[in-house]
Coordinates of C-alpha atoms in Angstrom, one line a residue:
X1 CA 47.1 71.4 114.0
X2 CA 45.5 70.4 110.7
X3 CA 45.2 66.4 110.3
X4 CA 45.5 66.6 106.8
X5 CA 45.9 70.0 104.3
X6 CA 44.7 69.6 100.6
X7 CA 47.5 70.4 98.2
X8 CA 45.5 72.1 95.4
X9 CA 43.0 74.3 97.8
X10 CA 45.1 74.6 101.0
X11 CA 42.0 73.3 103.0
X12 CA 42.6 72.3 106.1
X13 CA 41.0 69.1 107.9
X14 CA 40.2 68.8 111.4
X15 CA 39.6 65.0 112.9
X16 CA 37.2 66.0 115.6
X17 CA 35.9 62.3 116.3
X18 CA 37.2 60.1 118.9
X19 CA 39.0 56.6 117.6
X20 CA 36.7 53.7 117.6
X21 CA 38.4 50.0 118.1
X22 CA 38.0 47.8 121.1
X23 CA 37.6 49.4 123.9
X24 CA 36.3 52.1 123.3
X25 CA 34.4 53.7 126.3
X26 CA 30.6 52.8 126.5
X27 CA 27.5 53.8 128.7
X28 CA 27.3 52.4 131.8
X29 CA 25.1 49.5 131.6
X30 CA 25.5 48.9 128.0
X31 CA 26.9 45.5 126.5
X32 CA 30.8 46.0 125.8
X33 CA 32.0 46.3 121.5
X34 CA 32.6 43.6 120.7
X35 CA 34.9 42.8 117.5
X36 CA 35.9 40.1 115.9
X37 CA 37.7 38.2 112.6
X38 CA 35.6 36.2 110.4
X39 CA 38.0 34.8 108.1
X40 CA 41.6 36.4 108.5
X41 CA 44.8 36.2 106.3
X42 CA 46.7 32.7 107.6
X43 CA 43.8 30.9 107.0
X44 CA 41.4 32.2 104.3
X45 CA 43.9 35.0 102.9
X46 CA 41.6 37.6 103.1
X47 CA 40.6 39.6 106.5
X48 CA 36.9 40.3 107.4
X49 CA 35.4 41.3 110.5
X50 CA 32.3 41.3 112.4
X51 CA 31.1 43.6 115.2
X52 CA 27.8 43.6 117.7
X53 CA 27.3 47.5 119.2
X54 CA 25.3 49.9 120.7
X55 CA 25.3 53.1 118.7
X56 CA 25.8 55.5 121.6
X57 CA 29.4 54.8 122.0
X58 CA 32.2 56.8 120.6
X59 CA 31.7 60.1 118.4
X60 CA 27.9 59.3 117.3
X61 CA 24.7 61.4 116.1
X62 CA 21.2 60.9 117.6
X63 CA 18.3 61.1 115.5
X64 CA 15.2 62.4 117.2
X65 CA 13.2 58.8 117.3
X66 CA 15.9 58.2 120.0
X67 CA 13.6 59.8 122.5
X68 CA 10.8 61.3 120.7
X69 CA 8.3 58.8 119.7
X70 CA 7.1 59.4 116.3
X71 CA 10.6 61.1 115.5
X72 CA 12.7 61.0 112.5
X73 CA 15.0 57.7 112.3
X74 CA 18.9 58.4 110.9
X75 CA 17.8 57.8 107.3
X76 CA 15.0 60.2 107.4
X77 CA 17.0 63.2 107.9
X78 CA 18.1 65.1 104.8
X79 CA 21.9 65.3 104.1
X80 CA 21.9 69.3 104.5
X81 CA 21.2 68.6 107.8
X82 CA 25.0 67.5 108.1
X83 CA 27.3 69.6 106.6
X84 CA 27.7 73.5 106.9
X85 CA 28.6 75.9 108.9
X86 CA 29.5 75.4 112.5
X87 CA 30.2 77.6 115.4
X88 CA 32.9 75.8 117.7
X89 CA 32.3 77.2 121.0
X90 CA 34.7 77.7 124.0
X91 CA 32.6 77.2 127.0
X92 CA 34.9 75.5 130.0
X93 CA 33.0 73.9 132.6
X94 CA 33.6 72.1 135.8
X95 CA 32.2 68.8 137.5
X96 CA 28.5 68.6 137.4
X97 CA 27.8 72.8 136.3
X98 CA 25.8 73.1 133.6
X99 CA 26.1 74.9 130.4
X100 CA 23.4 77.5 130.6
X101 CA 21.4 79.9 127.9
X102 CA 23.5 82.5 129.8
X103 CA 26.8 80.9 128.4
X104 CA 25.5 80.4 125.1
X105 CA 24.4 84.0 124.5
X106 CA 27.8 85.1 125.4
X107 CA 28.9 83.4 121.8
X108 CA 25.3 85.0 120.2
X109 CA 27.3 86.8 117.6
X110 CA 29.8 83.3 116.7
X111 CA 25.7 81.4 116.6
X112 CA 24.6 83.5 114.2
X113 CA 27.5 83.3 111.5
X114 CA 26.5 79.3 111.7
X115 CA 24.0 77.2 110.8
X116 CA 25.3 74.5 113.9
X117 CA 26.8 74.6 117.1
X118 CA 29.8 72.4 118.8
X119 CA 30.3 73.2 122.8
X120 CA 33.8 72.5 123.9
X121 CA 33.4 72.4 127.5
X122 CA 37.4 70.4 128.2
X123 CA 35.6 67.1 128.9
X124 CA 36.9 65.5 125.5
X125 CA 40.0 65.7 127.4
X126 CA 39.1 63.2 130.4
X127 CA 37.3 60.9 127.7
X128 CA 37.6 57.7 129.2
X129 CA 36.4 54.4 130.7
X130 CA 35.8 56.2 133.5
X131 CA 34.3 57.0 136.5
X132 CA 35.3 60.6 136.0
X133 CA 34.1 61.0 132.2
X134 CA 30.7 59.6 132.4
X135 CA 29.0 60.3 136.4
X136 CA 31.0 63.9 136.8
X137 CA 30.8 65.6 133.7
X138 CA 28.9 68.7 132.4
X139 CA 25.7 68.9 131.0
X140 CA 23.3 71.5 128.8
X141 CA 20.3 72.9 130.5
X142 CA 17.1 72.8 129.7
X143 CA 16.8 76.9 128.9
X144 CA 20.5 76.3 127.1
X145 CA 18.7 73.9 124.6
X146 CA 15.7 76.4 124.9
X147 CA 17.5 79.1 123.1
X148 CA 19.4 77.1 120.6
X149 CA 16.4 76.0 119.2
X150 CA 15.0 79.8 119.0
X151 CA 18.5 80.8 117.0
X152 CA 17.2 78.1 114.3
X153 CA 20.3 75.9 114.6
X154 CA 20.4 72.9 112.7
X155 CA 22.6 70.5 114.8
X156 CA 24.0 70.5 118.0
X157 CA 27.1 68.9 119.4
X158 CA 28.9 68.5 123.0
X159 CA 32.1 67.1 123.9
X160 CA 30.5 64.6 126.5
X161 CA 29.3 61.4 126.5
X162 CA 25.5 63.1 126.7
X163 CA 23.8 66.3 126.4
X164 CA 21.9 66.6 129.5
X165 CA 23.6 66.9 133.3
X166 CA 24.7 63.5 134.6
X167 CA 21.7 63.4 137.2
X168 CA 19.3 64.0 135.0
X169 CA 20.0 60.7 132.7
X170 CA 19.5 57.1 134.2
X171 CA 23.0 57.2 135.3
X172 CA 21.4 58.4 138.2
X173 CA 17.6 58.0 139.7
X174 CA 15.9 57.8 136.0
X175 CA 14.3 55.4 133.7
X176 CA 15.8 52.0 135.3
X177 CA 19.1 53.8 136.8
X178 CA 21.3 54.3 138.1
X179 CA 23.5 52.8 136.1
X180 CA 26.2 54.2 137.9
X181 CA 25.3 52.6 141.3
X182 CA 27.0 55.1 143.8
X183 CA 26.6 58.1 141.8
X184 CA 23.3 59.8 143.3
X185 CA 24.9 59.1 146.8
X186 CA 27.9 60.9 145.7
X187 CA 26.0 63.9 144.8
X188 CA 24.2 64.2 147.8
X189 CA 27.4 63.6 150.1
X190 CA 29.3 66.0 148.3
X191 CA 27.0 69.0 147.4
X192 CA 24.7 68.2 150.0
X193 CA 21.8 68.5 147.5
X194 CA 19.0 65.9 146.9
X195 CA 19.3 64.8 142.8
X196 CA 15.6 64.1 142.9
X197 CA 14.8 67.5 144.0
X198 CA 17.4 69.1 142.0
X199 CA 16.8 67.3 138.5
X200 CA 13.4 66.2 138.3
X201 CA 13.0 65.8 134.1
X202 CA 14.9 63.2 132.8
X203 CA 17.0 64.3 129.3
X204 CA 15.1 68.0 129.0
X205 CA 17.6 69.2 127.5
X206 CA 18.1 66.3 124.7
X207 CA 14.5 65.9 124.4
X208 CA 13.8 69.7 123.7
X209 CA 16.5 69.2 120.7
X210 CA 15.0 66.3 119.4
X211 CA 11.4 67.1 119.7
X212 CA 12.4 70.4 117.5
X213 CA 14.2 68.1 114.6
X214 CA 17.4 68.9 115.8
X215 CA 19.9 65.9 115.9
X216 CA 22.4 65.5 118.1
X217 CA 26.4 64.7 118.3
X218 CA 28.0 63.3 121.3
X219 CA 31.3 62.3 122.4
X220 CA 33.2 65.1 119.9
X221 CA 37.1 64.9 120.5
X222 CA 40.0 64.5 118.4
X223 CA 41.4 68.0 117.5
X224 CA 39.1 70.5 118.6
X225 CA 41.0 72.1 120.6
X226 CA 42.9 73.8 117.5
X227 CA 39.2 75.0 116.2
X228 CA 38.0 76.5 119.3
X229 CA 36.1 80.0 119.1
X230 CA 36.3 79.2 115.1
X231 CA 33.2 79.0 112.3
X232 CA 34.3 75.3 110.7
X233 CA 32.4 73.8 107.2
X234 CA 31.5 70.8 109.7
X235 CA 31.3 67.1 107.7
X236 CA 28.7 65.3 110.1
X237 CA 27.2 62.7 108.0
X238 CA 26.2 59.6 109.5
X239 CA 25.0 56.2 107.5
X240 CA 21.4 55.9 105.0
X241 CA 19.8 54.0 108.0
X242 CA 16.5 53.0 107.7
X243 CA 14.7 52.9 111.4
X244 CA 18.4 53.9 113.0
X245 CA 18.0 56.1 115.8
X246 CA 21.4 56.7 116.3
X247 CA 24.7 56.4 114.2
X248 CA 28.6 56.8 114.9
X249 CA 29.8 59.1 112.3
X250 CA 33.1 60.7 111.3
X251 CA 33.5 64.3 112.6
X252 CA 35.3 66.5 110.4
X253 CA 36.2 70.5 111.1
X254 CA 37.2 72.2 107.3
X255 CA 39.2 75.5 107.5
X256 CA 40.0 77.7 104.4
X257 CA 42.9 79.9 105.7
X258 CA 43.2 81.8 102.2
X259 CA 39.4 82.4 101.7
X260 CA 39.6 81.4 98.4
X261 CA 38.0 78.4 98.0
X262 CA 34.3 78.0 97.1
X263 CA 31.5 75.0 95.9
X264 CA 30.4 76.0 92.2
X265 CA 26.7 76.2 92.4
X266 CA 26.9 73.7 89.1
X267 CA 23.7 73.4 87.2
X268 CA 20.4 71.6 87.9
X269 CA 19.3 69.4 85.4

């Protein structure tokens, strides 16, 4: 169901972020948000508020500097980059299976009505402060982000807290992990396969994206159930950062039931 539906144009608005307050789920290993009131109504009469954060926490886009050195920061990035069509695809996935190139061709004829791509594995359903959310979820592989970037998208999204598999971010054996202690053991014990052996690369699949110019959403929720196997005009804009590498933003699906509604070209001056 629509969150909002414009009166004059019958357009219909999808929330597809998650809320952000305190709380809100972040990485494992990362400093909690932390918000508080710098002057507030019984004793200055006016509320203001303050807040210390790591970007990669709630609904949020990654600019390529994230992981490619040399990248484009948040503010580099044009604005077309962040609005257009989307393909919302319907790909439900299990603990730990990937989303493959396989999967993603299945949708080839959805892909190539859009300019960007949202995969909708479930997991915005178990988002959470969790051990569940973050250590067993989904991931893209490496040939998956492989053939996105060969259909020329322009932005890619997944309803998990990362792009790549689990194991093959430092919440397991990489770059200072794991940040989720146990996690490695739990894999071996319970697939009886080594994580070492069976992800070597860390973040090939978001490093592929980024190295191509393609930025990243994570962490999409909110109503996208009601757009799945849809094209959506996709709001994805983030902030004018200068040197961000990362940047929560508010997702937004647009539907036009009638098929009437259309941006005048205008003129250029």
């Amino acid at each position: 169901m629509a969150s909002c539906i414009e009166a004059k144009t019958g357009l219909e608005f999808f929330e597809l972020s998650h809320p952000f307050s305190h709380g809100v789920p972040v990485w494992p290993g990362d400093d909690d948000v932390r918000i508080w009131k710098s002057v507030y109504h019984a004793r200055d009469g006016v509320l203001s508020q303050k807040l210390t954060m790591n970007m990669h926490c709630s609904t949020h886009m990654t600019a390529p500097v994230h992981l490619i050195q040399g990248g484009d920061f948040v503010a580099d990035l044009p604005l077309d980059l962040f609005f257009g069509q989307a393909a919302i695809l319907d790909i439900p996935k299990d603990r730990w299976e990937y989303v493959t190139a396989a999967d993603l061709k299945k949708h080839a004829k959805l892909v190539a009505q859009a300019e960007m791509v949202l995969i909708v594995t479930g997991w915005h359903k178990k988002y959470s402060d969790s051990l569940e959310y973050f250590g067993d979820a989904p991931g893209l592989s490496e040939d998956a982000a492989e053939w996105l970037i060969e259909q020329d998208v322009k932005l890619v999204g997944t309803d998990t807290a990362a792009i790549d598999h689990p194991m093959a971010t430092n919440l397991a054996a990489h770059r200072g992990g794991p940040k989720m202690r146990y996690l490695p053991a739990k894999y071996r014990r319970e697939t009886g396969k080594d994580p070492k052996t069976e992800f070597p690369k860390w973040n090939p699949a978001h490093k592929a994206l980024l190295a191509a110019g393609i930025p990243t959403v994570s962490n999409i929720g909110g109503d996208i159930d009601d757009v799945r196997g849809n094209i959506v005009t996709l709001h994805a804009v983030p902030w004018k950062w200068t040197e961000g590498e990362a940047c929560i933003i508010n997702l937004v699906g647009i539907c036009d039931p009638a098929g009437a509604y259309r941006i005048e070209a205008g003129d250029t001056v």
